[in-house]
Coordinates of C-alpha atoms in Angstrom, one line a residue:
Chain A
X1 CA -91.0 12.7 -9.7
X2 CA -91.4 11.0 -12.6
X3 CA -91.2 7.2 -13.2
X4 CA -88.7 7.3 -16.3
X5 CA -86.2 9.6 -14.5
X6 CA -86.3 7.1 -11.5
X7 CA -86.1 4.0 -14.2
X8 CA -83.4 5.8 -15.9
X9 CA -81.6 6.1 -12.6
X10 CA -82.3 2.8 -11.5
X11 CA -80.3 1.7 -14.4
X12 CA -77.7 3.7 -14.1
X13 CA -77.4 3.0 -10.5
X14 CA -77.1 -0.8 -11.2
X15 CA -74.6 -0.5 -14.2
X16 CA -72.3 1.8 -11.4
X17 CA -72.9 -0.5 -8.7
X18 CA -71.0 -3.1 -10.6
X19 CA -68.0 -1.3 -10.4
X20 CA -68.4 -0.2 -7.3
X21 CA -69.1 -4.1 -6.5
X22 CA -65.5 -4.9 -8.4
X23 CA -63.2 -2.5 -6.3
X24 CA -65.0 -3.7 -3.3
X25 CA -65.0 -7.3 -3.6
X26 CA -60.8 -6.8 -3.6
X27 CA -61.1 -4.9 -0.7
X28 CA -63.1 -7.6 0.8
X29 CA -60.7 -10.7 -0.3
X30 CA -57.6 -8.4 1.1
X31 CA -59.5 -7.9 4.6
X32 CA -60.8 -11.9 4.6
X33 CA -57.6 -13.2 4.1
X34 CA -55.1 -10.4 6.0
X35 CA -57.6 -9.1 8.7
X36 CA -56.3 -5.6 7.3
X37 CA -58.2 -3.2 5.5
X38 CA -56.3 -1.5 2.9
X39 CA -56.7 1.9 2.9
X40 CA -55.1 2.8 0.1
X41 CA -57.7 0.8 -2.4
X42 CA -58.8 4.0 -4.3
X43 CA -55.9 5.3 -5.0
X44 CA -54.8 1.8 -6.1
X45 CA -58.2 1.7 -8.7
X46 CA -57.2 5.2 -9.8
X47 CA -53.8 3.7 -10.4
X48 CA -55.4 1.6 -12.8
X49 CA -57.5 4.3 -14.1
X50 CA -53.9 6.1 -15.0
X51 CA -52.3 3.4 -16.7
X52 CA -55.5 2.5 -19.1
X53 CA -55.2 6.4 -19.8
X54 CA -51.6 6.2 -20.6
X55 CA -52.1 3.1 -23.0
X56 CA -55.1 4.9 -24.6
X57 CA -53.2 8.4 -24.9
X58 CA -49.8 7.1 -25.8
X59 CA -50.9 3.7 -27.7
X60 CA -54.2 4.6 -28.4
X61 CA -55.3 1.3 -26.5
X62 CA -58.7 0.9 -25.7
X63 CA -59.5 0.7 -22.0
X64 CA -61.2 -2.5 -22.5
X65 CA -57.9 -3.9 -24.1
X66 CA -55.7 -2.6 -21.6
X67 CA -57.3 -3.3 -18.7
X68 CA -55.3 -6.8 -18.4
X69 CA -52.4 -4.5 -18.4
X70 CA -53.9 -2.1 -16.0
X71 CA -54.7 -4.6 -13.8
X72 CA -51.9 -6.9 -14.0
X73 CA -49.6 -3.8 -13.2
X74 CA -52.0 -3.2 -10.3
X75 CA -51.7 -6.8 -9.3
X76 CA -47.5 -6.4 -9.2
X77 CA -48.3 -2.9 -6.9
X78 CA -50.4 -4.9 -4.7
X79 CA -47.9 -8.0 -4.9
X80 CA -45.0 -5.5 -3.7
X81 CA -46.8 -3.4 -1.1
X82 CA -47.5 -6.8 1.0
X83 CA -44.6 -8.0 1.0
X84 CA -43.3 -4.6 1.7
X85 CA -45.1 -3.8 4.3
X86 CA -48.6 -5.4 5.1
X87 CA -46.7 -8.5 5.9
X88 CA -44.7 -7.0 8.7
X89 CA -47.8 -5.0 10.6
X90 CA -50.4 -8.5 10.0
X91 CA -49.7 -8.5 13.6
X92 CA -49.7 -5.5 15.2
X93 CA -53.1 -3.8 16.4
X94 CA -55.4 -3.0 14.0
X95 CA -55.0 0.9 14.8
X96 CA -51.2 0.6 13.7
X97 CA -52.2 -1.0 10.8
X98 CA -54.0 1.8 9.2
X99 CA -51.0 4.3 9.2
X100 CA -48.8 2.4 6.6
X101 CA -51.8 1.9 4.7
X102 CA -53.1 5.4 4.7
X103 CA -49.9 6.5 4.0
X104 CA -49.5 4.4 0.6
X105 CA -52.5 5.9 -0.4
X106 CA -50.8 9.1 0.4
X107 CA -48.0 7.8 -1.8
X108 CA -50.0 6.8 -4.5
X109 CA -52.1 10.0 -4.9
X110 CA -49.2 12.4 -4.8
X111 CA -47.6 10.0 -7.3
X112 CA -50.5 10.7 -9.7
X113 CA -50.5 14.4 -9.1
X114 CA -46.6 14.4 -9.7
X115 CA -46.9 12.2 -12.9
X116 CA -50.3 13.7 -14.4
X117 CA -51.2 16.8 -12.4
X118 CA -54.3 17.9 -10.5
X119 CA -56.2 18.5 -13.3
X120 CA -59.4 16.4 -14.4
X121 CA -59.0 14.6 -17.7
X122 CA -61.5 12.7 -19.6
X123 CA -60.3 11.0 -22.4
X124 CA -62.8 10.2 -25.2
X125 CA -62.7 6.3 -25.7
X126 CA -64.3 4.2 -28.7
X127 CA -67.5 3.7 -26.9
X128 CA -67.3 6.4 -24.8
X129 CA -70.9 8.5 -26.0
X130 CA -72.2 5.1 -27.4
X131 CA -75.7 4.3 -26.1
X132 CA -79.2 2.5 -26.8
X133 CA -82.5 2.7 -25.1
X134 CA -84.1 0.5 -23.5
X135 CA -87.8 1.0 -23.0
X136 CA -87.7 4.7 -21.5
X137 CA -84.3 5.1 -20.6
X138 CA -81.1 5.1 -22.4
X139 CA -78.4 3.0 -21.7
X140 CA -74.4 3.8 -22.2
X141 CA -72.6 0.7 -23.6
X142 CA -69.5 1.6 -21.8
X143 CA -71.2 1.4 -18.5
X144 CA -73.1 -2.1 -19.7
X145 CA -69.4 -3.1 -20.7
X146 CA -68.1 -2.6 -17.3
X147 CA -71.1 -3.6 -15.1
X148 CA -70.9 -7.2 -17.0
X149 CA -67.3 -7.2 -17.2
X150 CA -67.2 -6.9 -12.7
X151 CA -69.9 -9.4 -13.1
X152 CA -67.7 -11.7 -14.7
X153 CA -64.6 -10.9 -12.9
X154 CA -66.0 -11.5 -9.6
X155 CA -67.3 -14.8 -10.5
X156 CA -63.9 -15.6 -11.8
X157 CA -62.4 -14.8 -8.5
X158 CA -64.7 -16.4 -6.6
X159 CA -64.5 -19.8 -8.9
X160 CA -60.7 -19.2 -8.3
X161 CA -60.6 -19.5 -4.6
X162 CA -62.8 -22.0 -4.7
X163 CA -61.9 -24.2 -7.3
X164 CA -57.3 -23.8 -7.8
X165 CA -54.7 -24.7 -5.5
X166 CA -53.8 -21.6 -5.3
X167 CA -56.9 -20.5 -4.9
X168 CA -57.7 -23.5 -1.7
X169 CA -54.3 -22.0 0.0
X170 CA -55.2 -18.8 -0.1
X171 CA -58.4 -19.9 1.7
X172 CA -56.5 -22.2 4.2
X173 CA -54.1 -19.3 5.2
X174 CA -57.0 -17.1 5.9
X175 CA -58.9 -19.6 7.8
X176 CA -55.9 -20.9 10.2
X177 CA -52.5 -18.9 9.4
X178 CA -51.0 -21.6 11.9
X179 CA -52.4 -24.5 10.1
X180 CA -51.2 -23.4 7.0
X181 CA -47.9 -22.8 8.2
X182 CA -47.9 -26.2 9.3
X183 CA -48.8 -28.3 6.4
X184 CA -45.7 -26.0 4.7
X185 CA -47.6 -23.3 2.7
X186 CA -45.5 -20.3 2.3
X187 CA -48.2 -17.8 4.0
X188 CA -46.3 -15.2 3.3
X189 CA -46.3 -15.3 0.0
X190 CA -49.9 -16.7 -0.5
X191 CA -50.5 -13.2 1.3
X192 CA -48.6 -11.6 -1.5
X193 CA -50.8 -13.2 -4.1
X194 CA -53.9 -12.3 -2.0
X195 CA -53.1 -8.9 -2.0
X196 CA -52.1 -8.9 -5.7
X197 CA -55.6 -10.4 -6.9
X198 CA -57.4 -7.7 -4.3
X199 CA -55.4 -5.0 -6.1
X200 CA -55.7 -6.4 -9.6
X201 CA -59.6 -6.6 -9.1
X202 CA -59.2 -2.9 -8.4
X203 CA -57.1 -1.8 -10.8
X204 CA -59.3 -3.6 -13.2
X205 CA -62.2 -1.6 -12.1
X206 CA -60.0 1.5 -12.7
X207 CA -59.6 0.4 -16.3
X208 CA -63.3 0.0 -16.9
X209 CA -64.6 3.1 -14.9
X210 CA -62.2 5.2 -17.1
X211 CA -64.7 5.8 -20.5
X212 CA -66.7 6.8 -17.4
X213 CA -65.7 9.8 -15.8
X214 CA -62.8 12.0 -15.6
X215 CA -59.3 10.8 -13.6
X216 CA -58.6 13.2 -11.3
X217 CA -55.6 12.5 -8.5
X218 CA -58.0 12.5 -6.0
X219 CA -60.8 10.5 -7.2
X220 CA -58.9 8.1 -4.5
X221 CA -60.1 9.0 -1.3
X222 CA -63.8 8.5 -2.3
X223 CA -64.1 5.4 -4.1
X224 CA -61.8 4.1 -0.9
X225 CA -64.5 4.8 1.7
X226 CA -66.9 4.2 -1.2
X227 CA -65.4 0.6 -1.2
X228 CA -65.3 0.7 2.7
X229 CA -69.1 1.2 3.1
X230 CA -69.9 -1.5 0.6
X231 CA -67.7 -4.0 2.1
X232 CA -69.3 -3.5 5.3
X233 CA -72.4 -3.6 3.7
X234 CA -71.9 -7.2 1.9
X235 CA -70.5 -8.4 5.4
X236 CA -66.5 -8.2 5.4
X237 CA -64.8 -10.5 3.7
X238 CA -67.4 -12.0 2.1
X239 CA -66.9 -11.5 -1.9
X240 CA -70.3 -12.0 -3.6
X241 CA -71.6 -9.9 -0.6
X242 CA -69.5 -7.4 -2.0
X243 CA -70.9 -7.2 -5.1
X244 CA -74.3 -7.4 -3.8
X245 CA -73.1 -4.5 -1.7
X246 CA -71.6 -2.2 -4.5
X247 CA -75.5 -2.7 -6.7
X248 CA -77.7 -1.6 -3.6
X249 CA -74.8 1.4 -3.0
X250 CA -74.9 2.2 -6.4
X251 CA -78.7 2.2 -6.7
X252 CA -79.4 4.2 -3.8
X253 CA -76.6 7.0 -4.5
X254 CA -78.4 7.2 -7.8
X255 CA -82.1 7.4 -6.8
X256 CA -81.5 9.4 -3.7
X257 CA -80.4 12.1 -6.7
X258 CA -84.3 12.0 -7.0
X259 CA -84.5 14.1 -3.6
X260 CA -81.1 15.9 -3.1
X261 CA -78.7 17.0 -4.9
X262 CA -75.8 15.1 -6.4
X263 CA -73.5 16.2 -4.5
X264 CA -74.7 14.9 -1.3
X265 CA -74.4 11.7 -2.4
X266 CA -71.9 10.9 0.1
X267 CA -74.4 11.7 2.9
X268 CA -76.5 8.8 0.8
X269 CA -73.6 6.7 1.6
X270 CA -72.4 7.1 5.3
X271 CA -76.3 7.4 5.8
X272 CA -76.2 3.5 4.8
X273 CA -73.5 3.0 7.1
X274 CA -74.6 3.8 9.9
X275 CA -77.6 2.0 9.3
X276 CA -76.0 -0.6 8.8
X277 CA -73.4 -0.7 12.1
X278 CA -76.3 -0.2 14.1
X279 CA -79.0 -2.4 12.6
X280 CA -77.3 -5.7 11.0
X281 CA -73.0 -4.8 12.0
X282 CA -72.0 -8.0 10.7
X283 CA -73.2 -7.2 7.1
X284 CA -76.3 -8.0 5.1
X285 CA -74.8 -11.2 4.3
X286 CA -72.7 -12.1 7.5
X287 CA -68.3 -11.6 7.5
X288 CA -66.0 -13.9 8.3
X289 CA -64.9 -12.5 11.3
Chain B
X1 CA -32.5 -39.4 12.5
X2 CA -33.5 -36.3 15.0
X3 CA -31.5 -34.5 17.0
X4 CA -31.3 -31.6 19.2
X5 CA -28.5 -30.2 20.8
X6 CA -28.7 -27.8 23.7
X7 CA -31.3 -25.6 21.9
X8 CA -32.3 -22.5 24.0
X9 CA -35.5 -20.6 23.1
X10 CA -37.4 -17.4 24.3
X11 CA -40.2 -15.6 23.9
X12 CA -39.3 -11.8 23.5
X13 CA -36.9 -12.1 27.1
X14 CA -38.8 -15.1 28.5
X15 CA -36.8 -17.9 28.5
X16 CA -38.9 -21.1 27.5
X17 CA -36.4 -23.9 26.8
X18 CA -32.7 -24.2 29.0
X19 CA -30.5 -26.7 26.9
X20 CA -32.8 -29.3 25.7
X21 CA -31.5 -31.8 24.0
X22 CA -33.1 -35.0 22.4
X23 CA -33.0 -37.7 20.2
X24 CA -35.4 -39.7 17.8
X25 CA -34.1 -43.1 16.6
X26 CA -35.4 -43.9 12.9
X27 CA -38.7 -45.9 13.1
X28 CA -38.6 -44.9 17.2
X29 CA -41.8 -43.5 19.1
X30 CA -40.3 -41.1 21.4
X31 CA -42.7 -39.0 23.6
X32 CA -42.5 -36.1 26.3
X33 CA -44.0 -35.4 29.1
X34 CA -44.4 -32.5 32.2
X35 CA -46.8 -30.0 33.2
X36 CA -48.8 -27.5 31.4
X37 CA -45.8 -24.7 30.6
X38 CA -42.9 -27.2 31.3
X39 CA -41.6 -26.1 27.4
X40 CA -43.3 -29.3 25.6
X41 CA -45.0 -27.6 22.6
X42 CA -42.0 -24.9 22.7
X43 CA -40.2 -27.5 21.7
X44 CA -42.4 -29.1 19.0
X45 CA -42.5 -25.4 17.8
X46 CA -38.5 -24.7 17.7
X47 CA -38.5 -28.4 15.9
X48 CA -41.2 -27.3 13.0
X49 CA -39.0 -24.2 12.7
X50 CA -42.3 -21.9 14.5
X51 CA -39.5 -20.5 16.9
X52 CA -35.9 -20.3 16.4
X53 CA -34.0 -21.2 19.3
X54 CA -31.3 -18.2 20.4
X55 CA -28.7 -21.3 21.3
X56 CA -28.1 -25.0 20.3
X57 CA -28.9 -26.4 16.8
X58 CA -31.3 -29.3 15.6
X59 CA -30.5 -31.6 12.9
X60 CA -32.5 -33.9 11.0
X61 CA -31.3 -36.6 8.8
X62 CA -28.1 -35.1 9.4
X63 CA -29.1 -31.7 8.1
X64 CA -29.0 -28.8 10.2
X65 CA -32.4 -27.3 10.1
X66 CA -32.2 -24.8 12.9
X67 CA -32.7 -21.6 10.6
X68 CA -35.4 -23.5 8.0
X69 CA -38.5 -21.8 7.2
X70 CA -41.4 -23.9 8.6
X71 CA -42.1 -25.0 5.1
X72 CA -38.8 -26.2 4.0
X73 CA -39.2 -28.6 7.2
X74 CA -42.3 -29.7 6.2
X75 CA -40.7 -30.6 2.7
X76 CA -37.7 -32.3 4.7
X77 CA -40.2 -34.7 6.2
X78 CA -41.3 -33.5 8.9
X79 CA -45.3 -33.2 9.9
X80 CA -46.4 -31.3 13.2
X81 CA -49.6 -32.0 14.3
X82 CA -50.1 -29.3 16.5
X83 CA -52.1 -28.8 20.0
X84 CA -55.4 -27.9 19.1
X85 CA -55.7 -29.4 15.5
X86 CA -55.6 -25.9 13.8
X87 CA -57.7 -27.2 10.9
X88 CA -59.3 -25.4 8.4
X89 CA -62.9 -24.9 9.4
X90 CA -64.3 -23.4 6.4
X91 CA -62.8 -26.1 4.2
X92 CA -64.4 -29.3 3.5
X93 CA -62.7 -32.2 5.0
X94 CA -61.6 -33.0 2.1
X95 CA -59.5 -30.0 0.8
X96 CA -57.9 -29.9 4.6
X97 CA -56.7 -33.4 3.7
X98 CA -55.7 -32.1 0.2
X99 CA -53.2 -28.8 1.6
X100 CA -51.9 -31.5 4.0
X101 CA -50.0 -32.6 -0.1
X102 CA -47.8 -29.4 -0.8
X103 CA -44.7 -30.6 -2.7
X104 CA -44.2 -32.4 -5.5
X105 CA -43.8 -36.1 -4.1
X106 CA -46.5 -35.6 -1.7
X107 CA -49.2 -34.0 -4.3
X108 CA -48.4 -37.2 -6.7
X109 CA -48.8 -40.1 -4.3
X110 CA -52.0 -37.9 -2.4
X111 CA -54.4 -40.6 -3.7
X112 CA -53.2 -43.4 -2.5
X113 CA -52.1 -41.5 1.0
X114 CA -56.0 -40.9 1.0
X115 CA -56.6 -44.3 0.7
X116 CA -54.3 -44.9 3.5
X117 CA -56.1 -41.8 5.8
X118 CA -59.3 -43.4 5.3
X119 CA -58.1 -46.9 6.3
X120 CA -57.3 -45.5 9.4
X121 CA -59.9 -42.9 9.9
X122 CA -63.0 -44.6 7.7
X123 CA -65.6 -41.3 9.5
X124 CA -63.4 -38.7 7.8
X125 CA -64.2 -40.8 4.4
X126 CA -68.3 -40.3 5.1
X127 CA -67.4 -36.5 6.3
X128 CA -65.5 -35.6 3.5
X129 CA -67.5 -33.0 2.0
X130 CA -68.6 -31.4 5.3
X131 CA -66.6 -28.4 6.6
X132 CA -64.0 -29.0 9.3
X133 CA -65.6 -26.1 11.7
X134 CA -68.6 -28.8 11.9
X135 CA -66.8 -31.7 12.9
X136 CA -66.5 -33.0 16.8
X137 CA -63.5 -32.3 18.5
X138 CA -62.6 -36.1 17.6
X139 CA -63.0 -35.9 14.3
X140 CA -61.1 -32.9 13.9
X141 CA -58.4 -34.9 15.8
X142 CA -58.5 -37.5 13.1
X143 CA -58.3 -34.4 10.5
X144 CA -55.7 -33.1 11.7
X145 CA -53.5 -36.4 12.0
X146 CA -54.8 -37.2 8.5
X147 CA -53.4 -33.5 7.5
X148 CA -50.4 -34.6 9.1
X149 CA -49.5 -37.5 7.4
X150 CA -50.8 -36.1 3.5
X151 CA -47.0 -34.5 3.4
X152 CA -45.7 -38.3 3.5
X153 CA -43.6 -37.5 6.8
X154 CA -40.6 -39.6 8.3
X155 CA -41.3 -37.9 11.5
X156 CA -44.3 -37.0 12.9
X157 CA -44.7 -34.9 15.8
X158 CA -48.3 -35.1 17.8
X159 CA -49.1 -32.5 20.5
X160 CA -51.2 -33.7 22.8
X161 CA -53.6 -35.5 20.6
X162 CA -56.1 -37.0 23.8
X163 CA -57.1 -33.6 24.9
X164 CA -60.4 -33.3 25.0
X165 CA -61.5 -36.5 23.5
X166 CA -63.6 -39.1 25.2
X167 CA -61.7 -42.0 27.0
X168 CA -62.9 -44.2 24.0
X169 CA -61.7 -42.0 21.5
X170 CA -58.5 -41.7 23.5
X171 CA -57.9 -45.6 22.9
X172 CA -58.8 -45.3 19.2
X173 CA -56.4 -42.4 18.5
X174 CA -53.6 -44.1 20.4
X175 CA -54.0 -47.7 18.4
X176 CA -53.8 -45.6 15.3
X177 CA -50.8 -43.7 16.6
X178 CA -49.0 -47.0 16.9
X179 CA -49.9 -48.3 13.6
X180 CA -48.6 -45.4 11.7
X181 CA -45.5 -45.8 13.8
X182 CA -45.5 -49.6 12.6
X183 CA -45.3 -48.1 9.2
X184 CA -42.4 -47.1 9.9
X185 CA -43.0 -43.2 10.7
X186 CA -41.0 -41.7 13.4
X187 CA -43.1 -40.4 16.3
X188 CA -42.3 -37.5 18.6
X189 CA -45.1 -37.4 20.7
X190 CA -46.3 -35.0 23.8
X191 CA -48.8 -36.0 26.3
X192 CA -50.5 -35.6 29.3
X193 CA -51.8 -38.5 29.6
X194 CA -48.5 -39.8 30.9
X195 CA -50.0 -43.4 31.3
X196 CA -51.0 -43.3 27.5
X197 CA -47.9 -42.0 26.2
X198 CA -45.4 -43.8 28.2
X199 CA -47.1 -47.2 27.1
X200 CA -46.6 -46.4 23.4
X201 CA -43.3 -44.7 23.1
X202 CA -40.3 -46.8 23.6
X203 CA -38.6 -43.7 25.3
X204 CA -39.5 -40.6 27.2
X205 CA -38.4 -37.5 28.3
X206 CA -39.6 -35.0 30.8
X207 CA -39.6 -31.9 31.0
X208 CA -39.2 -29.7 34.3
X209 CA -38.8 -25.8 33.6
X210 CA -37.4 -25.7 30.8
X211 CA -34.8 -28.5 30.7
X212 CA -35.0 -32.1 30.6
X213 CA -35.2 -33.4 34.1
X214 CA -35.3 -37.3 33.2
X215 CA -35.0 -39.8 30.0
X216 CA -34.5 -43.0 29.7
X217 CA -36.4 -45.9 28.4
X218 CA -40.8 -45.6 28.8
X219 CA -40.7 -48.9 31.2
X220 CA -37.4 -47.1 33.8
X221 CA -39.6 -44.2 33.6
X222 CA -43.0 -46.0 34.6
X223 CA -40.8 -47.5 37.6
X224 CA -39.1 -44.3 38.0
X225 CA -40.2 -42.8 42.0
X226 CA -40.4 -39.0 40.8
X227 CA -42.3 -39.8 37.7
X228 CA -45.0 -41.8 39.7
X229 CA -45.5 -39.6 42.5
X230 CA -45.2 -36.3 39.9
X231 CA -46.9 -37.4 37.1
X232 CA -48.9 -40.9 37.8
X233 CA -50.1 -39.3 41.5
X234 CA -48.7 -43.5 42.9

């Protein structure tokens, strides 16, 4: 093995695990402030991956210009779905909870296949073959872009909760849904909003994965358990724990290519999980429940 | 300036409340007592709009706010301070204080409402930038009231707010109670510390089953036979 190839990868791994870090850390907010996990977060991101790609094919919109579209548009999807249907199974068992979930991810990917089709497309963005090396490896800019881009955004979010009123109510109604009933928050619909900045945060990394790799219909399915394994990873419902999460995920899918092949890189994953439930359950850096 | 008329509430098919019906004068401390699952908090809970009871109504200030959201009661003027305190433990004092303020009035005048929180309750002042979940049981108490009266309310309802404190603490929480009734808040309070909550309220119901079984004035009650050998073991 040579040290380059694993520098190379190391980089690459880091720059991924940024986005990875993004679609998790809304998967995280949803579970920390719900206590659901939504199921259907892939599909959601790809979502986002779709609309960038219609705003590029039909505008000619970059991706990095219309990912506030993306992910506002994601945001509205996730503000609907809640108050749809998450708020109405918040208190049923947590096994009954996955169905409705599962099945708008169901929704969503046959909604992508009916609008765009099962085939693959990689559209060829501004930056997309842009690159520059650094030491012994070379580096894409689009995957820089998007690595400091979830940087940023998760720091945003994170500054939000902690910092806006919105942002403090949100917090409240996870911590005590009674309390917050009773100082006359609406829960409900500070539930909506959760769920609408957990999407958004998706379908924002949707936007930026896009110069990336190809859309397919069913990129879903992975990047949800993808998302899944880093939240439980960063400790559930805890955001920057997340993000934490998706760069060790990210790094050790792309340096385990050293030893197997690609396409086992799921095995790299689930291989972490279980680790993981068995060793430290509550997360690397503790939940919240 | 509260009023409830024959409300009936349930949970699923359990009936929890037959007919209750009450009254809070303006400026009045009114409290209730009876046994653990007599229908006390049930009622506090069909008040704050938690529960809506099947039968009856409830008016406030001459509104009728039997179908109101908990929140639009809240904006009406009325603050439950509920069994348990329910804070926020992963807040800082102060932000619980702060989503105690969620409408317009309440979020203008929150300074000087701190001021007044602090005057009563000068350990949540040192606490404030500690988390609630690291408080005592007392000084979650003293949150939680403090919560309760950001929202600026006319009527405030306390559930049992001596459980689990220490008979000192008891004292301090009840002269407090009885100031922030001499400001002229309303106060609806539930106790078991029948003693304690006869002696500040200037009338009291009780509650037997699911109905009330007595009212009258706090001193008739004191006197009253069934009260004393029920409730004050005389």
């Amino acid at each position: 093995m040579s040290l380059a190839l694993a520098f190379q990868l190391l980089i690459q791994g880091i720059l991924l695990g940024g986005i990875y870090g993004l679609t998790a850390v809304g998967l995280s907010l949803i579970f920390g402030v719900m206590g659901v996990i939504n199921f259907a977060h892939g599909q959601m991101m790809v979502m986002g991956m779709y609309i960038s790609y219609w705003l590029l094919v039909l505008l000619g919109l970059d991706p990095y210009l219309s990912l506030p579209l993306a992910a506002g548009a994601i945001f509205v999807l996730g503000y609907v779905m809640q108050s749809t249907v998450v708020n109405r199974i918040l208190d049923f068992p947590e096994a009954m909870q996955v169905l409705p979930l599962v099945a708008m991810g169901l929704i969503l990917e046959n909604l992508a296949l009916l609008f765009w089709g099962p085939d693959p497309r990689s559209p060829s963005t501004a930056l997309g073959l842009a690159t520059f090396t650094l030491g012994s490896a070379t580096v894409d800019v689009s995957r820089l872009i998007a690595f400091g881009l979830a940087i940023a955004f998760t720091v945003f979010l994170v500054l939000f909760l902690k910092k806006s009123a919105t942002g403090k109510r949100i917090r409240a109604a996870a911590d005590n849904r009674l309390g917050a009933q009773l100082v006359g928050i609406k829960v409900d619909r500070v539930n909506n909003i959760a769920f609408g900045l957990g999407a958004a945060t998706t379908g924002a990394a949707g936007a930026l994965l896009l110069p990336l790799m190809p859309v397919s219909p069913y990129l879903g399915h992975d990047f949800t358990t993808t998302a899944f394994v880093v939240v439980i990873l960063g400790g559930m419902g805890n955001l920057l724990g997340a993000l934490v999460g998706g760069l060790i995920l990210g790094v050790t899918e792309s340096l385990a290519t050293l030893a197997l092949p690609a396409t086992l890189k799921q095995v790299v994953s689930f291989g972490l999980l279980v680790l993981i439930m068995l060793y430290k359950p509550q997360g690397l850096f503790g939940g919240r429940r | 300036m509260l009023e409830l008329k024959g409300i009936d509430v349930y949970y699923g098919d359990l009936q929890a409340l037959r007919g209750v019906s009450l009254t809070v004068g303006a400026g009045e401390v009114v409290s209730v007592i009876g046994s653990n699952g007599m229908g006390k908090s049930t009622t506090l809970k069909a008040i704050s709009g938690l529960l809506h009871p099947r039968a009856g109504s409830i008016q406030f200030q001459g509104r009728d706010i039997t179908r109101l959201t908990p929140s639009a009661i809240v904006e009406l003027g009325i603050s439950h301070v509920p069994e348990g305190r329910q804070v926020f433990p992963s807040l800082t004092v102060l932000e619980n204080l702060e989503m105690g303020a969620q409408f317009p009035e309440p979020i203008r005048r929150a300074g000087q409402t701190l001021e007044q929180v602090f005057a009563y309750f000068p350990r949540l002042k040192e606490r404030l930038k500690q988390k609630a979940g690291t408080l005592s049981g007392g000084e979650q108490q003293m949150l939680a009231i403090g919560r309760g009266l950001m929202s600026l309310p006319s009527l405030m309802m306390l559930d049992e707010p001596s459980l689990g404190l220490s008979p000192l603490l008891v004292e301090t929480i009840f002269e407090i109670i009885e100031q922030i009734n001499q400001q002229g808040t309303s106060l609806l309070v539930i106790e078991q510390n029948v003693f304690h909550a006869l002696g500040i309220s200037h009338r009291g119901y009780v509650l037997e089953d699911g109905g009330v079984a007595l009212s009258g004035p706090s001193r008739e009650l004191l006197a009253d036979p069934h009260v004393r050998k029920a409730y004050l073991g005389l």
